[in-house]
PDB file of C-alpha atoms in Angstrom:
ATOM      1  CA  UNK A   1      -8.684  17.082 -17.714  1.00 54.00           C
ATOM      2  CA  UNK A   2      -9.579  16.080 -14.219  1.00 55.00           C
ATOM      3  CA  UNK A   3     -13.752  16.178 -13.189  1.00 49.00           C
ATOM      4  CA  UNK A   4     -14.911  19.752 -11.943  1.00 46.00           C
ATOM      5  CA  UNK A   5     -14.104  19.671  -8.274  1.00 45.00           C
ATOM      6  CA  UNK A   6     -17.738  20.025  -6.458  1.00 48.00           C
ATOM      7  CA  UNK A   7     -17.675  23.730  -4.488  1.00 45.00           C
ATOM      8  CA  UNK A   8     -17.279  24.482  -1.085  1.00 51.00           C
ATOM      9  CA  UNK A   9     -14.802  21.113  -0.175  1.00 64.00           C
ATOM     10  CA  UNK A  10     -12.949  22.359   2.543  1.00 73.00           C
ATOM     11  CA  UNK A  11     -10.939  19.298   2.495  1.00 69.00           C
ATOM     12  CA  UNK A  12      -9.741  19.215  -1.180  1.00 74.00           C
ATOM     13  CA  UNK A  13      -8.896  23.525  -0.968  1.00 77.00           C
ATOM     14  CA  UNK A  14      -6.457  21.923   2.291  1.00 79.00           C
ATOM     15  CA  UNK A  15      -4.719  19.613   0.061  1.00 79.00           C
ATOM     16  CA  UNK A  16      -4.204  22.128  -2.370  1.00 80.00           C
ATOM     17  CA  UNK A  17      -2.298  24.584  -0.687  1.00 82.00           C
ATOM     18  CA  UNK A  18      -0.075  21.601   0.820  1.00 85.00           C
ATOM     19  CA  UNK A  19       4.250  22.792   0.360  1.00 89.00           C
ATOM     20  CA  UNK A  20       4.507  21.210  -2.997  1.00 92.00           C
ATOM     21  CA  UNK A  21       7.914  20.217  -1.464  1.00 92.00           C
ATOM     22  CA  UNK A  22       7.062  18.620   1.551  1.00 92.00           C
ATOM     23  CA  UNK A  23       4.426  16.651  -0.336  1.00 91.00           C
ATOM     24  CA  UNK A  24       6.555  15.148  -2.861  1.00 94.00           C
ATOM     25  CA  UNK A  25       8.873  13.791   0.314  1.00 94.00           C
ATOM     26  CA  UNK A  26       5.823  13.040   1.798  1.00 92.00           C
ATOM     27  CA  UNK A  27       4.682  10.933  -1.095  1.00 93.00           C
ATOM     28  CA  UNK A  28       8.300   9.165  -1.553  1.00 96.00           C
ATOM     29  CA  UNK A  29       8.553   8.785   2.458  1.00 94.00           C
ATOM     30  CA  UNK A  30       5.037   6.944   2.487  1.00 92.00           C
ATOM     31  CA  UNK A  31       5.031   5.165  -0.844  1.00 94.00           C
ATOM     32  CA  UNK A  32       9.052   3.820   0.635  1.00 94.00           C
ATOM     33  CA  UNK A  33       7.511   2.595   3.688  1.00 92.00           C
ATOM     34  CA  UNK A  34       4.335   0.891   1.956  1.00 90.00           C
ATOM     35  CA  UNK A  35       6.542  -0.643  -1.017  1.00 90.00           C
ATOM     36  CA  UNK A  36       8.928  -2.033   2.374  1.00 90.00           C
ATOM     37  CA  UNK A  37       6.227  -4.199   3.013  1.00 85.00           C
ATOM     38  CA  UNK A  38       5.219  -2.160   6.457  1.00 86.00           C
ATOM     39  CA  UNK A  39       0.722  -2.981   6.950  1.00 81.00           C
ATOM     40  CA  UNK A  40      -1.042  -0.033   7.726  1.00 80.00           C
ATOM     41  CA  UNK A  41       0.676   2.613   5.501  1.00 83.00           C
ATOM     42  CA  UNK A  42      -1.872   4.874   4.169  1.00 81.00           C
ATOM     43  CA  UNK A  43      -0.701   5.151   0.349  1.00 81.00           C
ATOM     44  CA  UNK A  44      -4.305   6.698  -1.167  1.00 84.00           C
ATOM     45  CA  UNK A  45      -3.104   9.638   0.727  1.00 85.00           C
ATOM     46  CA  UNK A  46      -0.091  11.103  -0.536  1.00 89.00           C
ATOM     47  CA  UNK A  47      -1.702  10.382  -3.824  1.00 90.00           C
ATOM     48  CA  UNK A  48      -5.109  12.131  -3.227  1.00 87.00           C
ATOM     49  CA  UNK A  49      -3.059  15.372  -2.258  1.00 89.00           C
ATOM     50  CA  UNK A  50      -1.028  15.172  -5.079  1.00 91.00           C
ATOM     51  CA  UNK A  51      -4.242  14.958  -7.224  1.00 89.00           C
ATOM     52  CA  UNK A  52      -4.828  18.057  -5.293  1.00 88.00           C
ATOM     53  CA  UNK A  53      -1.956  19.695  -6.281  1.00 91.00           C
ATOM     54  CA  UNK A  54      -1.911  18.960  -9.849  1.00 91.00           C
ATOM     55  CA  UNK A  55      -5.439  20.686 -10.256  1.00 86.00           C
ATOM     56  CA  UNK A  56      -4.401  23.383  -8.664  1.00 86.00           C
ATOM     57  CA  UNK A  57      -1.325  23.730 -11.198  1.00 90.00           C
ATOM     58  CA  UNK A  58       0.974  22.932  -8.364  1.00 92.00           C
ATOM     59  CA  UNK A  59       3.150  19.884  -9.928  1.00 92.00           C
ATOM     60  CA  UNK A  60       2.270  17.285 -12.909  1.00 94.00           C
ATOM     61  CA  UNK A  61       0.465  13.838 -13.383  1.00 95.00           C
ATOM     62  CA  UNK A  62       4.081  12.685 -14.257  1.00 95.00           C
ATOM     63  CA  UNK A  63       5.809  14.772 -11.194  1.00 95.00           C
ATOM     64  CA  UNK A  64       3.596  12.674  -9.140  1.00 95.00           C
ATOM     65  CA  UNK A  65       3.391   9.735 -10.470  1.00 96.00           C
ATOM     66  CA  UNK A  66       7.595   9.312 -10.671  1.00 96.00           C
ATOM     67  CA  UNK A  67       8.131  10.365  -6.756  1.00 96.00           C
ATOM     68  CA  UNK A  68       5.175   7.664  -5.849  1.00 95.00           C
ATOM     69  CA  UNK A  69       7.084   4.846  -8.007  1.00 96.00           C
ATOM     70  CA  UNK A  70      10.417   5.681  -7.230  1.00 96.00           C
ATOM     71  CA  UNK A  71       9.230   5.086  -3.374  1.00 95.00           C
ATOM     72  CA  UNK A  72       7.036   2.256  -3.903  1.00 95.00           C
ATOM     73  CA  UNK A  73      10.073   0.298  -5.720  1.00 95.00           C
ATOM     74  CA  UNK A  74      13.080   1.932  -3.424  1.00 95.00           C
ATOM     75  CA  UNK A  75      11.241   0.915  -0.056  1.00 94.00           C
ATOM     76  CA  UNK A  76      10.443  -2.791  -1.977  1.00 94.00           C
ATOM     77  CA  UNK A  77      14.029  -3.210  -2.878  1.00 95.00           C
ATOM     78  CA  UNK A  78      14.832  -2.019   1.020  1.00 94.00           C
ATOM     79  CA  UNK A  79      12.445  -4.464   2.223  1.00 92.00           C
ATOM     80  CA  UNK A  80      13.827  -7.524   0.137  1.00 93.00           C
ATOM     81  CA  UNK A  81      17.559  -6.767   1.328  1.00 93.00           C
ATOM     82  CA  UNK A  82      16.448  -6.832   5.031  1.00 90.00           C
ATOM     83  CA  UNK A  83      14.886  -9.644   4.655  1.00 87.00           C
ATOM     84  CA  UNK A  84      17.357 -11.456   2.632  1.00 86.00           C
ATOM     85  CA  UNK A  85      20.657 -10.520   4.788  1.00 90.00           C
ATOM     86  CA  UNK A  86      18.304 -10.003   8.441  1.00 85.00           C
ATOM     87  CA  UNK A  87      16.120 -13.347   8.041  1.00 76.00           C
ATOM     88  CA  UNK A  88      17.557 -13.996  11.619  1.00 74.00           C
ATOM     89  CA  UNK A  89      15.729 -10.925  12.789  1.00 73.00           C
ATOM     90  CA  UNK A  90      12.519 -12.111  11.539  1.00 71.00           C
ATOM     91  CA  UNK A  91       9.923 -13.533  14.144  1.00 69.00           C
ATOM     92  CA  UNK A  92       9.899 -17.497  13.708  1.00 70.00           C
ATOM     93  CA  UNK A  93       6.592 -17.932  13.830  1.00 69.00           C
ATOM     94  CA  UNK A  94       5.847 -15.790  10.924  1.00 64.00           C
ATOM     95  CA  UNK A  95       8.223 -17.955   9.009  1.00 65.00           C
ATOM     96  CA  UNK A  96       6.595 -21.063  10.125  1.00 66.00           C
ATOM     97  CA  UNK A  97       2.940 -19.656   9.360  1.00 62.00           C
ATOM     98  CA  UNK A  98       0.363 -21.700   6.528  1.00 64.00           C
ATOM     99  CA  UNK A  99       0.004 -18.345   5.098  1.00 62.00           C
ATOM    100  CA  UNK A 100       3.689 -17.640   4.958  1.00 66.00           C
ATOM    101  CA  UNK A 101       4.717 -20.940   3.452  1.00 70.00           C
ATOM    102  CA  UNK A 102       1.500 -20.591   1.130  1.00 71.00           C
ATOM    103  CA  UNK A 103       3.097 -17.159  -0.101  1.00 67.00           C
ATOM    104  CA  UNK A 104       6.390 -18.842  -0.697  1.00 72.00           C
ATOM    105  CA  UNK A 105       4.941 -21.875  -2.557  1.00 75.00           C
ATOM    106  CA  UNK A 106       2.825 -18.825  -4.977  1.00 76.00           C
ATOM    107  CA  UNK A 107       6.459 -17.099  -4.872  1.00 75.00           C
ATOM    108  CA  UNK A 108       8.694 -19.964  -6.154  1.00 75.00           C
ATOM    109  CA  UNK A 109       5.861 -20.679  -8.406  1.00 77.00           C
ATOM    110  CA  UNK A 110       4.215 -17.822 -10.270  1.00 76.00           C
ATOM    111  CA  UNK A 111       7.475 -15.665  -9.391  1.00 76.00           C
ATOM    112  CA  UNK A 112       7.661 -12.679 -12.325  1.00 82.00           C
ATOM    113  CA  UNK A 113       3.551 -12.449 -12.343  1.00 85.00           C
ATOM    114  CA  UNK A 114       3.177 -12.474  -8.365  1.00 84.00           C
ATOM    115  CA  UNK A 115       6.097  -9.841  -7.547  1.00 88.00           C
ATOM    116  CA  UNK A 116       4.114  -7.408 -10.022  1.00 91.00           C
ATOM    117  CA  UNK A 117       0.390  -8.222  -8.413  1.00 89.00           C
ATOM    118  CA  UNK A 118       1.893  -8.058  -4.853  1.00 86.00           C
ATOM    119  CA  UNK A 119       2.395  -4.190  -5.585  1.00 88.00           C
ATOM    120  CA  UNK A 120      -0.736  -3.020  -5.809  1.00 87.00           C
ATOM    121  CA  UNK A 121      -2.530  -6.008  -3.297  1.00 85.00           C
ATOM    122  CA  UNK A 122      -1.592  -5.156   0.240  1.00 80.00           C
ATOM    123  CA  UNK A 123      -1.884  -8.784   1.176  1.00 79.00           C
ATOM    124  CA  UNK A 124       0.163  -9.924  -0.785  1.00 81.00           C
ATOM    125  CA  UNK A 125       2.941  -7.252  -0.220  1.00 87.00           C
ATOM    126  CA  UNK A 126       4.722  -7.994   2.887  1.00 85.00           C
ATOM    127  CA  UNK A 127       4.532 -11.654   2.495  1.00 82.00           C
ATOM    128  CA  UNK A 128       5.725 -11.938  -1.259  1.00 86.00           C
ATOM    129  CA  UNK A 129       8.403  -8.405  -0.577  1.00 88.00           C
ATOM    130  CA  UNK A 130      10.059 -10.675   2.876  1.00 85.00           C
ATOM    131  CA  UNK A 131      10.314 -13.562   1.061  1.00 83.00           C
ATOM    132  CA  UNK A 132      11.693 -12.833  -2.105  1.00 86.00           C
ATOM    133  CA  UNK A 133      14.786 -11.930   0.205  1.00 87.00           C
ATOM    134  CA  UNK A 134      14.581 -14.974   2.449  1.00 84.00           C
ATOM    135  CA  UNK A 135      14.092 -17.182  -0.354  1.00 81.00           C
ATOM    136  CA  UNK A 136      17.115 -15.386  -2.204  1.00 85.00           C
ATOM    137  CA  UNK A 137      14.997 -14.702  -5.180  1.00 85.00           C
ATOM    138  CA  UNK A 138      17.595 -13.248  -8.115  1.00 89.00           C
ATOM    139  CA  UNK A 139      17.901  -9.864  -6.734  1.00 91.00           C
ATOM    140  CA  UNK A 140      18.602  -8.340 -10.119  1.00 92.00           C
ATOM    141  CA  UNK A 141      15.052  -9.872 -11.771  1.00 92.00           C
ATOM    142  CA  UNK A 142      13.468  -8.915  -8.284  1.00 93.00           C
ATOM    143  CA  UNK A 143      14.564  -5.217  -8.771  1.00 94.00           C
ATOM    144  CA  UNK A 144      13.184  -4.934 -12.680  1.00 95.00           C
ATOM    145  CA  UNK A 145       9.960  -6.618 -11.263  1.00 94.00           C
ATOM    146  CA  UNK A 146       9.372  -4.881  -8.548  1.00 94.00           C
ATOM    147  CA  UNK A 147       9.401  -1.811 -10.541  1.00 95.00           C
ATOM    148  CA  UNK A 148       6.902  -2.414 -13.372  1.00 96.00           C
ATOM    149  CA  UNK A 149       4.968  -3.894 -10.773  1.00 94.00           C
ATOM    150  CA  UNK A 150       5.295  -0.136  -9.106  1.00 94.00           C
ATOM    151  CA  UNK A 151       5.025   1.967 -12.036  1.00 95.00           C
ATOM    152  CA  UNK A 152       1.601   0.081 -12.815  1.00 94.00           C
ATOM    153  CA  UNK A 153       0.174   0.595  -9.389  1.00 93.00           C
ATOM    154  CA  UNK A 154       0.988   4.163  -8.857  1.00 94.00           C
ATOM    155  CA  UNK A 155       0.370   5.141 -12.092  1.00 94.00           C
ATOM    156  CA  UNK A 156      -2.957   3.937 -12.734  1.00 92.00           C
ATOM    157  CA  UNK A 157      -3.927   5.112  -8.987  1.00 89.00           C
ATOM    158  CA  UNK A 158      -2.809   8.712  -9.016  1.00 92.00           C
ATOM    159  CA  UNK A 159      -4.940   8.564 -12.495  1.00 92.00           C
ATOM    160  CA  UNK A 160      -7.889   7.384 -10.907  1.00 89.00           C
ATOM    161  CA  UNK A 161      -7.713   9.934  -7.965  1.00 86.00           C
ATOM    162  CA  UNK A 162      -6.389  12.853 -10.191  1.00 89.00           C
ATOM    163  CA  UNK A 163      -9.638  12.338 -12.580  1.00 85.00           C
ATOM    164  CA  UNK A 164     -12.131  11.381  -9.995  1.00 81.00           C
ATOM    165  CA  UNK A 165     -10.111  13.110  -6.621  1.00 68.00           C
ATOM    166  CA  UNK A 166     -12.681  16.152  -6.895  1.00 66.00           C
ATOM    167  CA  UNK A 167     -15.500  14.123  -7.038  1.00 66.00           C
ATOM    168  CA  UNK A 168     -14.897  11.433  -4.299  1.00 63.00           C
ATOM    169  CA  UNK A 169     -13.173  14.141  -1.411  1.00 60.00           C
ATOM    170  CA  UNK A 170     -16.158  15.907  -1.330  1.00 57.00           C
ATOM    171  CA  UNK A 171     -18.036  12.510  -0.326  1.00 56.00           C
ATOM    172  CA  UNK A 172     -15.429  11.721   2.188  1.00 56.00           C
ATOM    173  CA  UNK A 173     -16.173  14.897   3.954  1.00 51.00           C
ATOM    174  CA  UNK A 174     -20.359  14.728   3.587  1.00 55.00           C
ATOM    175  CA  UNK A 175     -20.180  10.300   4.434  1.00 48.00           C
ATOM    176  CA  UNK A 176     -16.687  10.954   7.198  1.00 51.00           C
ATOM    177  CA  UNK A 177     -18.321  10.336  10.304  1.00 50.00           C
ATOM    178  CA  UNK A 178     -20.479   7.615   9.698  1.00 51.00           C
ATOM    179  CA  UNK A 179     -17.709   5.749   7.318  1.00 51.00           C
ATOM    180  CA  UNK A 180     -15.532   6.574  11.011  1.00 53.00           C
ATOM    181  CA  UNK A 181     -18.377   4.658  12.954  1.00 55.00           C
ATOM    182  CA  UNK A 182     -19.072   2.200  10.825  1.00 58.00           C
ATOM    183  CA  UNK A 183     -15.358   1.176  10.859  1.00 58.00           C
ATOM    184  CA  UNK A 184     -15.345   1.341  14.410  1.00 56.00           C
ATOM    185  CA  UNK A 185     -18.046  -1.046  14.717  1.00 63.00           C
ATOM    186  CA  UNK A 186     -16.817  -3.712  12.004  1.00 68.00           C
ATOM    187  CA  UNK A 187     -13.374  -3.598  13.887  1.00 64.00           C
ATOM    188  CA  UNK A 188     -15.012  -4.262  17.258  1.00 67.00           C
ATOM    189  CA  UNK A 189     -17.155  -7.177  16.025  1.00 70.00           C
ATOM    190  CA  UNK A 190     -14.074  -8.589  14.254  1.00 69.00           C
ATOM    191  CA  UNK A 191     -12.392  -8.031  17.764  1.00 71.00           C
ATOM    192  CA  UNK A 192     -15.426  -9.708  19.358  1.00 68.00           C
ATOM    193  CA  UNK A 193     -14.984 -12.883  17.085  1.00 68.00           C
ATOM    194  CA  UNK A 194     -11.349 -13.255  17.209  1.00 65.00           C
ATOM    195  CA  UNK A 195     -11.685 -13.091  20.818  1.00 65.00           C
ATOM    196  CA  UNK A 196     -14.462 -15.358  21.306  1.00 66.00           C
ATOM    197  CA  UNK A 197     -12.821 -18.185  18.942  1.00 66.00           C
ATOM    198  CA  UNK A 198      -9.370 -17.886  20.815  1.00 64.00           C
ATOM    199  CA  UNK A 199     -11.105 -18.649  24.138  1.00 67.00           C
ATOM    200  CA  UNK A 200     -13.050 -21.177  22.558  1.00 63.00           C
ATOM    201  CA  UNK A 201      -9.681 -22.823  21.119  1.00 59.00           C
ATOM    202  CA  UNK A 202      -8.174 -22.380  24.962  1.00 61.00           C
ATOM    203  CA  UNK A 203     -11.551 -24.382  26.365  1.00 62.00           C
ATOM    204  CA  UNK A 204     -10.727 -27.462  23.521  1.00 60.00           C
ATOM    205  CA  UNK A 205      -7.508 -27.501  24.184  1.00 54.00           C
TER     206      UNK A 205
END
């Protein structure tokens, strides 16, 4: 049974009166674009609503858990065949990058183990999901891979959040504004320092 939700969470009562229907092609739509290797993609989301919705007797641990995996492995299979048959499309310079040929050293190494990690550690995501196709890793082990690798993430995830969802959206609400400022001002002194070194590398140059 999930922790006793904390009263008056404004937030948490929103997610659970979410369309069960529309959040379960919500959760496959996001979890798809996320497992593609796409940055930026939001997947606690879909996942803390669906915790939402299976306290409120809306849908199942299991409902939830099987339309986040079969998104998270769909979009990574997507991802590795546009890679692997649009490599041309790819920007050079990404393909020529330390990190990228790092990735693809890790890849050709620690192949099975890192396809299954790169699931659930956004870094390593896009880089090891792109070039498993441009490296024409067997598409038939990538597939079986890619989808333990996705069963473990989501599943122990939408755990986490459906046993400790009521609990931490309460916080999120109370701690919102100054978690939004605080981000605010670590992404404007990263800004400040990427900035500064790039004109310092145009000066030495």
């Amino acid at each position: 049974m999930p922790l006793a939700t904390e009263p008056n969470s404004q937030l948490w009562t929103w997610l659970s009166s979410l369309d069960i229907g529309l959040l379960n092609l919500s959760t496959f739509g996001l979890f798809a674009l996320e497992g593609a290797g796409i940055p930026g993609i939001p997947g606690i989301l879909p996942m803390l609503a669906q915790a939402a919705a299976i306290d409120a007797g809306h849908t199942t641990l299991t409902a939830a858990i099987v339309w986040g995996v079969l998104g998270n492995w769909l979009g990574s299979v997507a991802g590795y065949a546009a890679a692997r048959w649009g490599v041309h499309l790819l920007p050079a310079h990404w393909l020529q990058a330390r990190k990228t040929q790092r990735a693809a050293r890790l890849l050709r190494r620690w192949g099975a183990g890192l396809v299954i990690v790169s699931r659930s550690i956004g870094s390593l995501r896009t880089p090891v999901t792109l070039l498993a196709g441009v490296i024409h890793y067997p598409l038939p082990r990538y597939t079986l891979l890619s989808l333990v690798g996705a069963a473990l993430h989501v599943a122990v995830w939408q755990t986490v959040l459906w046993k400790f969802g009521p609990v931490v959206v309460p916080q999120i609400e109370r701690w919102g504004g100054a978690l939004t400022m605080a981000a605010v001002v670590l992404g404007l002194a990263a800004w400040g320092v990427w900035a500064y070194q790039k004109r310092a590398g145009r000066r030495s140059a």
